Coordinates of C-alpha atoms and ligand atoms in Angstrom, one line a residue:
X1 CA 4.1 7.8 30.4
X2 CA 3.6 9.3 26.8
X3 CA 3.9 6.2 24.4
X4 CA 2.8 5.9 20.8
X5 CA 1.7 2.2 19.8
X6 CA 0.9 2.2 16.3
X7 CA 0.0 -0.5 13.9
X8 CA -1.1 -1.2 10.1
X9 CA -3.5 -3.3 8.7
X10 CA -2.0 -7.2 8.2
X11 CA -1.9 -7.9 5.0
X12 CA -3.3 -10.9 3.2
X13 CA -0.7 -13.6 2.5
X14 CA -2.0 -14.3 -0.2
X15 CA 0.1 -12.1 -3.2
X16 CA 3.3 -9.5 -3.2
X17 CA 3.3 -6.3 -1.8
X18 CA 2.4 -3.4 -4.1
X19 CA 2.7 0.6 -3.4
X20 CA -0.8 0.5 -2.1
X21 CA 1.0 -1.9 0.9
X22 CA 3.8 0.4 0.9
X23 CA 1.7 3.7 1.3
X24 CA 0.2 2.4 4.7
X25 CA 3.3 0.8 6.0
X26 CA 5.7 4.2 4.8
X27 CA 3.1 6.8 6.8
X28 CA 3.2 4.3 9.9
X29 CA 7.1 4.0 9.5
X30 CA 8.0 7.9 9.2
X31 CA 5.6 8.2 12.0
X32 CA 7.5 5.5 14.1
X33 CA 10.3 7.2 13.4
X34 CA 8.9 10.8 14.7
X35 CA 7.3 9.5 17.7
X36 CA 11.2 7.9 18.7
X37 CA 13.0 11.0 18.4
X38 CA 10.4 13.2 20.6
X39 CA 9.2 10.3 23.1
X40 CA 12.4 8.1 23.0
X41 CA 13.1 4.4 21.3
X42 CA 11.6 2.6 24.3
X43 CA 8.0 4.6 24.0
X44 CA 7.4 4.0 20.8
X45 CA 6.4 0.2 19.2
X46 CA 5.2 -0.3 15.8
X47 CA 3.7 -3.7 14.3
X48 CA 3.6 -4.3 10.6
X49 CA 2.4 -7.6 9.0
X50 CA 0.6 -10.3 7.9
X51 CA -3.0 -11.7 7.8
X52 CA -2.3 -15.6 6.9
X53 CA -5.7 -17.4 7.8
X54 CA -8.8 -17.5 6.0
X55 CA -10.1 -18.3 2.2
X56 CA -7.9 -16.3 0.6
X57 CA -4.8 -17.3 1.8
X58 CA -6.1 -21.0 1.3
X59 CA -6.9 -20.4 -2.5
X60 CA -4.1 -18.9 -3.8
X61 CA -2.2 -21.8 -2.0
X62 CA -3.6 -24.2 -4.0
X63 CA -3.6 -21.9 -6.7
X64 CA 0.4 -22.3 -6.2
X65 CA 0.1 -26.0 -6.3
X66 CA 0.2 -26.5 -1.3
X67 CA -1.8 -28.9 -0.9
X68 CA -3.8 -27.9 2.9
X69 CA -0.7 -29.7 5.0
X70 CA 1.6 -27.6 3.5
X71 CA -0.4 -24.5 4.1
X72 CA 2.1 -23.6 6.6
X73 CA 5.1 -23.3 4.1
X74 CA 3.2 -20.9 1.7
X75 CA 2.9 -18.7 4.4
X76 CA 6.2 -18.8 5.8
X77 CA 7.2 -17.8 1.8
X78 CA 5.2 -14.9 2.0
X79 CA 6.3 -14.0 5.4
X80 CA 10.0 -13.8 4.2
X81 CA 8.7 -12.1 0.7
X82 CA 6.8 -9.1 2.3
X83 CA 9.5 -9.1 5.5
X84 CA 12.5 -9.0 2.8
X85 CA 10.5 -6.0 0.9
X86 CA 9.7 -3.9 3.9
X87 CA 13.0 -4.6 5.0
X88 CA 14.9 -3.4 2.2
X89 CA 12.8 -0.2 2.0
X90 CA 13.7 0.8 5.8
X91 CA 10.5 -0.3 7.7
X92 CA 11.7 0.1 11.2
X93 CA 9.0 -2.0 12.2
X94 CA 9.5 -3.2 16.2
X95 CA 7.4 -6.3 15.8
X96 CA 6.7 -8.4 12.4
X97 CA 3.1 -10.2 12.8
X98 CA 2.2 -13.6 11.9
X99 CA -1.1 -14.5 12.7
X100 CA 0.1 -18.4 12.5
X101 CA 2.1 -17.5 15.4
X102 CA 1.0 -19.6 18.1
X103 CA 0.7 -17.4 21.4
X104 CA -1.7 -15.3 18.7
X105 CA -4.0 -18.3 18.2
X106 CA -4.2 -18.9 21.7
X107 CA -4.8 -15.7 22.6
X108 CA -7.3 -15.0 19.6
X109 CA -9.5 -18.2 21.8
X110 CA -9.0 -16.8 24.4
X111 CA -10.0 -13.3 23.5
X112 CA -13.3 -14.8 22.0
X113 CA -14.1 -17.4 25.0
X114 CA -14.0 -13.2 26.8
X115 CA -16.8 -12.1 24.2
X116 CA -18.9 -15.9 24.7
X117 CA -18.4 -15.1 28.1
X118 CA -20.1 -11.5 28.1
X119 CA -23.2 -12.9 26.7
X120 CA -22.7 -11.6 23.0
X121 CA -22.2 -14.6 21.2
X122 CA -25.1 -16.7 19.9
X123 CA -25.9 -19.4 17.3
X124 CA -27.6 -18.7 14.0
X125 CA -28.3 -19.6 10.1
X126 CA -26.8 -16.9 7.9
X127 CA -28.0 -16.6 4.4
X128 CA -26.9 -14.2 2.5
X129 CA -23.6 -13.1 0.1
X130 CA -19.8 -13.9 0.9
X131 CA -17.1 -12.0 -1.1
X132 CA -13.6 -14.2 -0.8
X133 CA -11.4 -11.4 -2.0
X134 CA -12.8 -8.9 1.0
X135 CA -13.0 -11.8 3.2
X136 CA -16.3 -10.8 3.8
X137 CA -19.9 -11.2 4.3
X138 CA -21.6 -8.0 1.9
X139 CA -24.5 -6.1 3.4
X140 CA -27.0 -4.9 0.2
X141 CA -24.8 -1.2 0.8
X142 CA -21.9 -3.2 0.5
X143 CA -23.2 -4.5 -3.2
X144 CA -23.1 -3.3 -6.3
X145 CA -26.6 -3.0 -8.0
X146 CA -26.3 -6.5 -9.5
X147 CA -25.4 -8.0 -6.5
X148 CA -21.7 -8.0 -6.8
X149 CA -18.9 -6.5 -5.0
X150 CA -17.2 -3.5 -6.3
X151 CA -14.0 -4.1 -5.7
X152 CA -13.6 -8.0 -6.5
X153 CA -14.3 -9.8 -9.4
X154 CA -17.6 -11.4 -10.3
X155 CA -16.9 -15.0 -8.9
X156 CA -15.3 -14.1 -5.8
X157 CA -19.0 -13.5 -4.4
X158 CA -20.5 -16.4 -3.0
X159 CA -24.1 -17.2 -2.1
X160 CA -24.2 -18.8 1.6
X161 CA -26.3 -20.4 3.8
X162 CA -24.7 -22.3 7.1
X163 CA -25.1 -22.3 10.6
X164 CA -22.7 -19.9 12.1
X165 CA -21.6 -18.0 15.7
X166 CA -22.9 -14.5 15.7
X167 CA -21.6 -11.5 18.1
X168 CA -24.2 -9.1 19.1
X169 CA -22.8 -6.2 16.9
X170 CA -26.0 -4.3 16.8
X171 CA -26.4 -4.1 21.1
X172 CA -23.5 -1.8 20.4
X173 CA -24.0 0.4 18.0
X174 CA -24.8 3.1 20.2
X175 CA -22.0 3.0 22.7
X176 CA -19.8 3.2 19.5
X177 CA -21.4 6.3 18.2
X178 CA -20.6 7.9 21.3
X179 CA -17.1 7.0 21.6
X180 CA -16.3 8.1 17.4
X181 CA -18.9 11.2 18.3
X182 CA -16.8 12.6 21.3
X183 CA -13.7 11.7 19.5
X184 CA -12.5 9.2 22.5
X185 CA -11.6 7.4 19.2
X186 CA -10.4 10.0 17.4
X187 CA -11.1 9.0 13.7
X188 CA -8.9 11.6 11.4
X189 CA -9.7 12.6 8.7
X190 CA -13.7 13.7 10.0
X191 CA -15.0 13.0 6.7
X192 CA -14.0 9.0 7.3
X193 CA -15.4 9.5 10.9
X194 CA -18.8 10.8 9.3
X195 CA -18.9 8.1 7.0
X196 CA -19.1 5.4 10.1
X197 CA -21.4 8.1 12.0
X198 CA -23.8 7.7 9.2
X199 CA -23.4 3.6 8.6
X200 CA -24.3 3.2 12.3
X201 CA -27.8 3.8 12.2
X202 CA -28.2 0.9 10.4
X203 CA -26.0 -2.4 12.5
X204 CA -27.1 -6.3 11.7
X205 CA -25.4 -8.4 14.2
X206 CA -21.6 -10.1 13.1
X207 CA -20.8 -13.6 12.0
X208 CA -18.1 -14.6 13.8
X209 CA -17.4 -18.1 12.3
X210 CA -17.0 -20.3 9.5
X211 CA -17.6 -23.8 9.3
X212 CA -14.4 -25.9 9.1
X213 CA -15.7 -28.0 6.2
X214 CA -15.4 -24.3 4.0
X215 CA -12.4 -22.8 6.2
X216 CA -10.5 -25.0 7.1
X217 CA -7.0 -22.7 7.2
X218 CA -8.1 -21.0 10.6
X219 CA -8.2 -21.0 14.5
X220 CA -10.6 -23.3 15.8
X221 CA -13.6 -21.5 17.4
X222 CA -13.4 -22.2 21.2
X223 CA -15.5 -24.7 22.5
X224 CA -16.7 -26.1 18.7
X225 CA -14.3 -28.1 16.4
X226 CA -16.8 -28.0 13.7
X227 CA -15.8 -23.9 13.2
X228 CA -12.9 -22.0 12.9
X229 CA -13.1 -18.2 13.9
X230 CA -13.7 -15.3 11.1
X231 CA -10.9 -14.3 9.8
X232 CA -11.3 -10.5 10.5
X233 CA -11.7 -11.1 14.0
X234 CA -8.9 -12.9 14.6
X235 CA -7.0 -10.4 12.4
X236 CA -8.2 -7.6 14.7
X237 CA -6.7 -9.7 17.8
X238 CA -3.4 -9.3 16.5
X239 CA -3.4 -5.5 17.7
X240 CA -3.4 -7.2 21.1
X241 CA -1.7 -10.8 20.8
X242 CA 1.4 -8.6 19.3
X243 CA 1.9 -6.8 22.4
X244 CA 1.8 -9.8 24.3
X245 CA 3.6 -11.6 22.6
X246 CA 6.8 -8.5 22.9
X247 CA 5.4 -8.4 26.6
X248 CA 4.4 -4.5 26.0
X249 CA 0.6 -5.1 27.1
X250 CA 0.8 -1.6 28.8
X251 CA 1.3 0.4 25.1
X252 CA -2.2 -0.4 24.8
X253 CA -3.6 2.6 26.2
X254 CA -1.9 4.9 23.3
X255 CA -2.9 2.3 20.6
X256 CA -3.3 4.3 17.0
X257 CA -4.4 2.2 13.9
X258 CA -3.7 3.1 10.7
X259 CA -5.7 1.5 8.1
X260 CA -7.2 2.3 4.3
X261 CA -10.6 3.6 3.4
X262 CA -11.7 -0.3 2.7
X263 CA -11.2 -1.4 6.2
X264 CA -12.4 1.8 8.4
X265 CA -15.9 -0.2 9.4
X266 CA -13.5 -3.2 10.9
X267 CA -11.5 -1.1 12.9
X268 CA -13.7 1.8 13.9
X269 CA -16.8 -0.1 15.0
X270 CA -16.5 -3.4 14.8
X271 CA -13.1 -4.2 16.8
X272 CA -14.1 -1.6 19.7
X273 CA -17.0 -3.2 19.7
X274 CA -15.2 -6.5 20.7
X275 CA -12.9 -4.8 22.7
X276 CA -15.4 -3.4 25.0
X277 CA -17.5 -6.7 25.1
X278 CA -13.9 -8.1 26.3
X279 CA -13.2 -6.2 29.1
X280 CA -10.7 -3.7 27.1
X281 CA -10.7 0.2 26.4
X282 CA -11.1 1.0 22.9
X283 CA -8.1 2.2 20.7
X284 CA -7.3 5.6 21.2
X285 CA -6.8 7.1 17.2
X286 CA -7.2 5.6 13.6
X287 CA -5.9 7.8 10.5
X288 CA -8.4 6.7 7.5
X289 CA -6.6 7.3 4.3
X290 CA -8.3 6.7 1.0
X291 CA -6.6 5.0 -2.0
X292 CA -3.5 5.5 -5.0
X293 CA -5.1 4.4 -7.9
X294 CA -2.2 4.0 -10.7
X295 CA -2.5 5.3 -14.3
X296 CA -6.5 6.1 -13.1
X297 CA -7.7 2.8 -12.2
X298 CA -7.4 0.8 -9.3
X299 CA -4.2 -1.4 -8.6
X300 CA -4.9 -4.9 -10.1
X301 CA -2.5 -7.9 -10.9
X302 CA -5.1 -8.7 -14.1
X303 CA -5.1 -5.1 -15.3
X304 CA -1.3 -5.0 -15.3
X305 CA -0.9 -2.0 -13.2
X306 CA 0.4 -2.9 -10.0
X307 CA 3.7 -1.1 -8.7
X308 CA 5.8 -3.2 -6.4
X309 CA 8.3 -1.4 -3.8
X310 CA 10.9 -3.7 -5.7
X311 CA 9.9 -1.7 -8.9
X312 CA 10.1 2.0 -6.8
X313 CA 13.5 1.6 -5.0
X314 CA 15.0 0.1 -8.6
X315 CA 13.9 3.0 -9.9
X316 CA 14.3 5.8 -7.4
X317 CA 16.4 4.3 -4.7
X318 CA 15.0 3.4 -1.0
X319 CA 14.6 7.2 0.3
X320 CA 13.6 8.4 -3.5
X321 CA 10.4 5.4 -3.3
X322 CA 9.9 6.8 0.1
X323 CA 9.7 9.8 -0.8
X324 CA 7.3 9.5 -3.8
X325 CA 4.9 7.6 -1.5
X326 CA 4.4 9.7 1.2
X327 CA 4.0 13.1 -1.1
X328 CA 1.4 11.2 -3.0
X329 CA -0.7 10.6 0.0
X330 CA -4.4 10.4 -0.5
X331 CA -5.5 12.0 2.3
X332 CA -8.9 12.7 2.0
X333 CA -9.8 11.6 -1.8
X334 CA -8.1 9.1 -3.7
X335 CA -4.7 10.2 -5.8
X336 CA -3.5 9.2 -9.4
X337 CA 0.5 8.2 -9.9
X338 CA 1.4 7.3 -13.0
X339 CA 5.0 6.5 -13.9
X340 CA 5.4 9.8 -15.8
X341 CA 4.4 11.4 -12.9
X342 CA 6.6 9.8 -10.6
X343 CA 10.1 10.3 -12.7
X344 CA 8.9 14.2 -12.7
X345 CA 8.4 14.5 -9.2
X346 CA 11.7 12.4 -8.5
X347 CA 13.4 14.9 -10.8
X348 CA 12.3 18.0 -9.5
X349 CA 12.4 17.5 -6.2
X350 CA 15.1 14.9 -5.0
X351 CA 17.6 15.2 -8.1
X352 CA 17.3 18.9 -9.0
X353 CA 16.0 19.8 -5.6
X354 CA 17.4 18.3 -2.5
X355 CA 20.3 16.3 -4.4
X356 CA 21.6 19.8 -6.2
X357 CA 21.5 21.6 -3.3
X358 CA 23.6 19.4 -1.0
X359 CA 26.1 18.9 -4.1
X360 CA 26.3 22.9 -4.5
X361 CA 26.7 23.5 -1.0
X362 CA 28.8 21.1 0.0
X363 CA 31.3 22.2 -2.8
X364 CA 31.2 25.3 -2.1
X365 CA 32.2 24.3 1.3
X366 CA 34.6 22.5 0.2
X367 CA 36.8 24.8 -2.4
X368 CA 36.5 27.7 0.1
X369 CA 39.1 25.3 2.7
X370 CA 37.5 26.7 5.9
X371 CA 37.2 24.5 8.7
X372 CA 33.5 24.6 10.0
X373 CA 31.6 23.5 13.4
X374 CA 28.1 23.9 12.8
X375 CA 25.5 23.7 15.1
X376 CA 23.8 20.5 15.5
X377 CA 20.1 21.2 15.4
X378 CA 18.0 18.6 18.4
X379 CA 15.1 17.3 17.1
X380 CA 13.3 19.5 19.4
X381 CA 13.7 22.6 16.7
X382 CA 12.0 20.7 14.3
X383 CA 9.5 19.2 16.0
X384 CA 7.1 22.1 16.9
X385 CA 6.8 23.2 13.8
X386 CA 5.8 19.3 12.3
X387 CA 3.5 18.3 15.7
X388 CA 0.9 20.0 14.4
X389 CA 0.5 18.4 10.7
X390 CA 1.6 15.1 12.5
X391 CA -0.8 14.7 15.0
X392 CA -3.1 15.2 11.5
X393 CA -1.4 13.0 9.7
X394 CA -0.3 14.9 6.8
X395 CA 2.8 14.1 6.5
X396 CA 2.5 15.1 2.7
X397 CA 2.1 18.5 3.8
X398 CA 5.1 18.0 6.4
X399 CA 7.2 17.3 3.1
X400 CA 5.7 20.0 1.1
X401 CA 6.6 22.5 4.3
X402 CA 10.2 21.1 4.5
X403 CA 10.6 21.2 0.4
X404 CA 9.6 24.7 0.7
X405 CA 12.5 25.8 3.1
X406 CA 14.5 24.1 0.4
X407 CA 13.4 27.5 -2.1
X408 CA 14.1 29.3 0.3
X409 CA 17.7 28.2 1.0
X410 CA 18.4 28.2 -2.9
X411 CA 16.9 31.4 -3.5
X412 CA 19.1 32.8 -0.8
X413 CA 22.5 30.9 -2.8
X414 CA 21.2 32.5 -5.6
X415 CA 20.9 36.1 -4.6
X416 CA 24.0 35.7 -2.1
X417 CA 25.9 34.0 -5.1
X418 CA 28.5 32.2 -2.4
X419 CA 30.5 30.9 -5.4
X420 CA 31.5 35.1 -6.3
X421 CA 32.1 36.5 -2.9
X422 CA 36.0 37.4 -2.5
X423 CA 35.7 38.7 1.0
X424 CA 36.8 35.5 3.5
X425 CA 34.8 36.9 6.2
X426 CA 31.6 37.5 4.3
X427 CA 32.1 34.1 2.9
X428 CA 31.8 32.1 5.9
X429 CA 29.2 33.8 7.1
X430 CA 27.0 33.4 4.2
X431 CA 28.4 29.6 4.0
X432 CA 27.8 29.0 7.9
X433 CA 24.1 30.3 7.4
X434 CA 23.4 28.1 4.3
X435 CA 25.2 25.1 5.5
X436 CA 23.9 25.4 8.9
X437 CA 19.8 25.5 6.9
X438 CA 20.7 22.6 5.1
X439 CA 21.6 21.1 8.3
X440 CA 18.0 22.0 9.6
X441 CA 16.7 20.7 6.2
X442 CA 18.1 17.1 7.2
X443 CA 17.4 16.4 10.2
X444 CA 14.0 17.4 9.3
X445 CA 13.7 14.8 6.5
X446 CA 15.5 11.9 8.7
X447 CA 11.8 10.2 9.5
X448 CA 11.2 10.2 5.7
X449 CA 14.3 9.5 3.8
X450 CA 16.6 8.1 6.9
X451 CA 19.3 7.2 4.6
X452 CA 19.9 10.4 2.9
X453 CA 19.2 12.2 6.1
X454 CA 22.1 10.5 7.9
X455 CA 24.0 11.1 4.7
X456 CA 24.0 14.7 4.7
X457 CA 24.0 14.7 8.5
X458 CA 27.5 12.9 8.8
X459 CA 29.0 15.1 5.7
X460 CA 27.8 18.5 7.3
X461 CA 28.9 17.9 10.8
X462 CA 32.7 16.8 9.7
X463 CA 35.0 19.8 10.1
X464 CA 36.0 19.4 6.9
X465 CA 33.2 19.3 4.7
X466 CA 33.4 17.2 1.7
X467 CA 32.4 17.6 -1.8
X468 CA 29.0 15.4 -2.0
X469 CA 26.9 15.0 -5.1
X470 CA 24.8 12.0 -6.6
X471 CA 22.5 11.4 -3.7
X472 CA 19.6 11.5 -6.7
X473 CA 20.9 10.4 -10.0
X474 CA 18.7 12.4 -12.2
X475 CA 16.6 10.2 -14.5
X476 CA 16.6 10.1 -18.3
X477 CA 14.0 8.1 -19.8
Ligands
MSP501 N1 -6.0 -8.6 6.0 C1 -6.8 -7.4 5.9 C2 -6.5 -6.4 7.0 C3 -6.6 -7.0 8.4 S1 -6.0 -5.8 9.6 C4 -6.5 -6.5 11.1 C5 -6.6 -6.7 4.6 N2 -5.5 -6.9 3.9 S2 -5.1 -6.3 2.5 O1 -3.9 -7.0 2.1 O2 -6.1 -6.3 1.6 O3 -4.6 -4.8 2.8 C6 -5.5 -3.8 2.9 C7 -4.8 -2.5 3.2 O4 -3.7 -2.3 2.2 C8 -5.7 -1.3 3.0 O5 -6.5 -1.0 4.2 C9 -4.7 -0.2 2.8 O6 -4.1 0.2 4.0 C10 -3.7 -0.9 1.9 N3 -4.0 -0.7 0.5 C11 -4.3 -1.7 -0.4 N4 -4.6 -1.2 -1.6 C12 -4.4 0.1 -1.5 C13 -4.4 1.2 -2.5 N5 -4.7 1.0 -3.7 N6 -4.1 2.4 -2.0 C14 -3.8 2.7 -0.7 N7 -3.8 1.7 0.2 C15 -4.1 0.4 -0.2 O7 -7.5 -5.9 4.2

């Protein structure tokens, strides 16, 4: 059977979700969407989510005034928050994680009790530095040259020294270069699968555990009520608890993560790493994107510069914040929005692009009275000539491909000039081939902007085709 089970990284319930969020959750949404028209609804199953255990979560609790028994309710607030945002921006998400779900903290024991059980677990003093905004433990690459972290700020890195569980990461280091080195985990693009080619060499073994006294907002560890399991492993479990929890353990075996450049080493060595300690086959694929910086520096709540998807769809609308996104994907290197940028892009493309054209079109249809029956294009036209850029995952070049058809169809208005012709057979001919492209032009755009796709779908496939302009309101700043 031919299924697609793809996930993104849970997010920290511990702030709002910003277009950095959005990016990840958008590519794995359009591709959700893909996947259901070629291998049907059933096939497909996409998790989205949150990450709600661990330090960070606990302090910026307390920093909104939970005290630890009402951990629970700052959590459940974020869940609706970041569930009410990717809902309002179409995230056709099958399955919304919580990792304070209970069959997940069960099954995250259990999972673990499988790696004590194999032998890689043992007991050990680690001393060394913590950063609480990464959630984790920084290896001297990991630091910058005075001993900080280079994406947090300075007092977010802690100095430790307890007694902790360790898993035996380095015993398989090499069976992990061999599975990213014949591509049985397919890492795309090869640059981020070089990256963890090259960090492998070098593999300390992994604390596991915190002790409850510092974590406290956590799974207890199995067997020890003094500790409560990392929280990046029991963030990982979720890739697993989720499908049994929707009772889909099979989708397993096509199991594709996407994930930023920040969190390649936890999904592409360390997690198959406890997977094949646990008895389970590796994932199949990751897609490694980098990162949107905004205005040229990275997204921060202190430097002001966050985007929200509130902020995107206020200004654009749902599909036109869609859009944006996914054409600014970084696929390889990092990419710069800016505001500016943004209104420019919205303008050329959706208002003066995609927006004109179905308003001219449709017009045109509509003052020349004919009845029409056009051909409804199956996915299956489309889809050979996206699979390709899909299965790569650049769906900004999918966009670009389908935005250039769109020339294509206006430069034909222009030099058939529809609105001029005075012969009614010439007319509808010339109208039947231009409707019947922007037709093709939809459905091609449904897995990206599934509102205006439908939209334009519904209007072109009446027999009567109705005047239909406004989809992009053009902005004016
Ligand atoms: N909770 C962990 C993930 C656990 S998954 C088992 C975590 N959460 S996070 O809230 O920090 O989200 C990280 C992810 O958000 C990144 O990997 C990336 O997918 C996305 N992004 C966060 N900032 C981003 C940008 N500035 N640009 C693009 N994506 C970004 O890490």
């Amino acid at each position: 059977m031919n299924t697609k089970y793809i996930t993104t990284p849970i997010y920290y319930a511990n702030g709002s979700p910003h277009i950095g969020h959005f990016l990840t959750t958008t590519v794995t949404d359009a591709l959700a969407r893909f996947y259901r028209k070629s291998l049907g609804d059933d096939n497909v199953f996409f998790t989205t989510g949150l990450d709600e255990h661990g330090t960070t979560v606990e302090q910026s609790a307390i920093k909104e005034g939970f005290a630890p028994a009402d951990f629970q309710q700052y959590v459940n607030k974020r869940a609706s928050e970041w569930q009410k945002a990717f809902d309002s921006t179409a995230i056709s998400y099958d399955y919304f994680v919580r990792t304070t779900n209970t069959t997940h903290k069960k099954f995250a024991q259990d999972f673990i009790q499988k790696l004590v059980d194999a032998g890689d677990v043992y007991k050990a003093t680690y001393t060394g530095k913590y950063c609480n905004g990464c959630e984790k433990f920084l290896t001297l690459s990991d630091q910058t040259a005075n001993g900080f972290c280079p994406l947090h700020r300075e007092d977010q890195v802690v100095e430790l020294q307890e007694e902790n569980y360790f898993f035996r990461l380095a015993k398989y280091a090499p069976k992990i270069r061999a599975l990213l080195d014949s591509n049985t985990i397919k890492i795309s693009p090869e640059a981020k699968k070089t990256e963890m080619l090259a960090r492998l060499t070098d593999v300390a073994d992994l604390s596991i555990s915190r002790p409850i006294e510092k974590v406290g907002w956590g799974v207890l560890f199995p067997g020890d009520d003094k500790q409560t399991v990392y929280v990046w492993v029991e963030a990982l479990i979720n890739y697993l608890s989720s499908l049994e929890i929707a009772g889909k353990p099979e989708l397993w075996e096509s199991a594709v993560h996407l994930v930023g450049k920040d969190i390649n080493w936890f999904h592409n060595v360390i997690w198959p790493a406890f997977l094949l300690s646990a008895g389970y086959a590796p994932h199949k694929e990751s897609f490694v994107h980098s990162f949107l910086t905004v205005s040229g520096q990275k997204i921060s709540k202190s430097l002001g510069n966050t985007i929200t998807p509130d902020e995107l769809v206020q200004n654009y609308g749902i599909d036109g914040a869609r859009y944006l996104t996914l054409k600014n994907l970084p696929y390889k290197d990092d990419a710069d929005i800016t505001w500016d940028v943004l209104d420019e892009t919205y303008n050329a493309d959706l208002a003066n692009g995609l927006g004109n054209t179905v308003a001219r079109l449709t017009k045109l249809a509509q003052t020349s009275g004919f009845d029409f029956d056009l051909p409804h294009p199956t996915a299956e036209l489309w889809h050979a000539a996206w699979v390709h850029p899909i299965a790569e995952y650049r769906l900004d070049l999918v966009l670009y491909n389908i935005w250039a058809q769109l020339a294509e169809l206006d430069k034909h208005i222009n030099e058939h000039t529809p609105w001029a012709l005075t012969d009614p057979i010439t007319l509808r001919e010339i109208l039947e081939y231009e409707l019947g492209e922007l037709l093709k032009i939809a459905v091609s755009v449904e897995p990206f902007l599934p509102n205006t796709s439908q939209k334009i779908q519904a209007v072109l496939t009446e027999r009567r085709i109705v005047a239909t302009s406004g989809l992009f309101p053009r902005i004016q700043r």
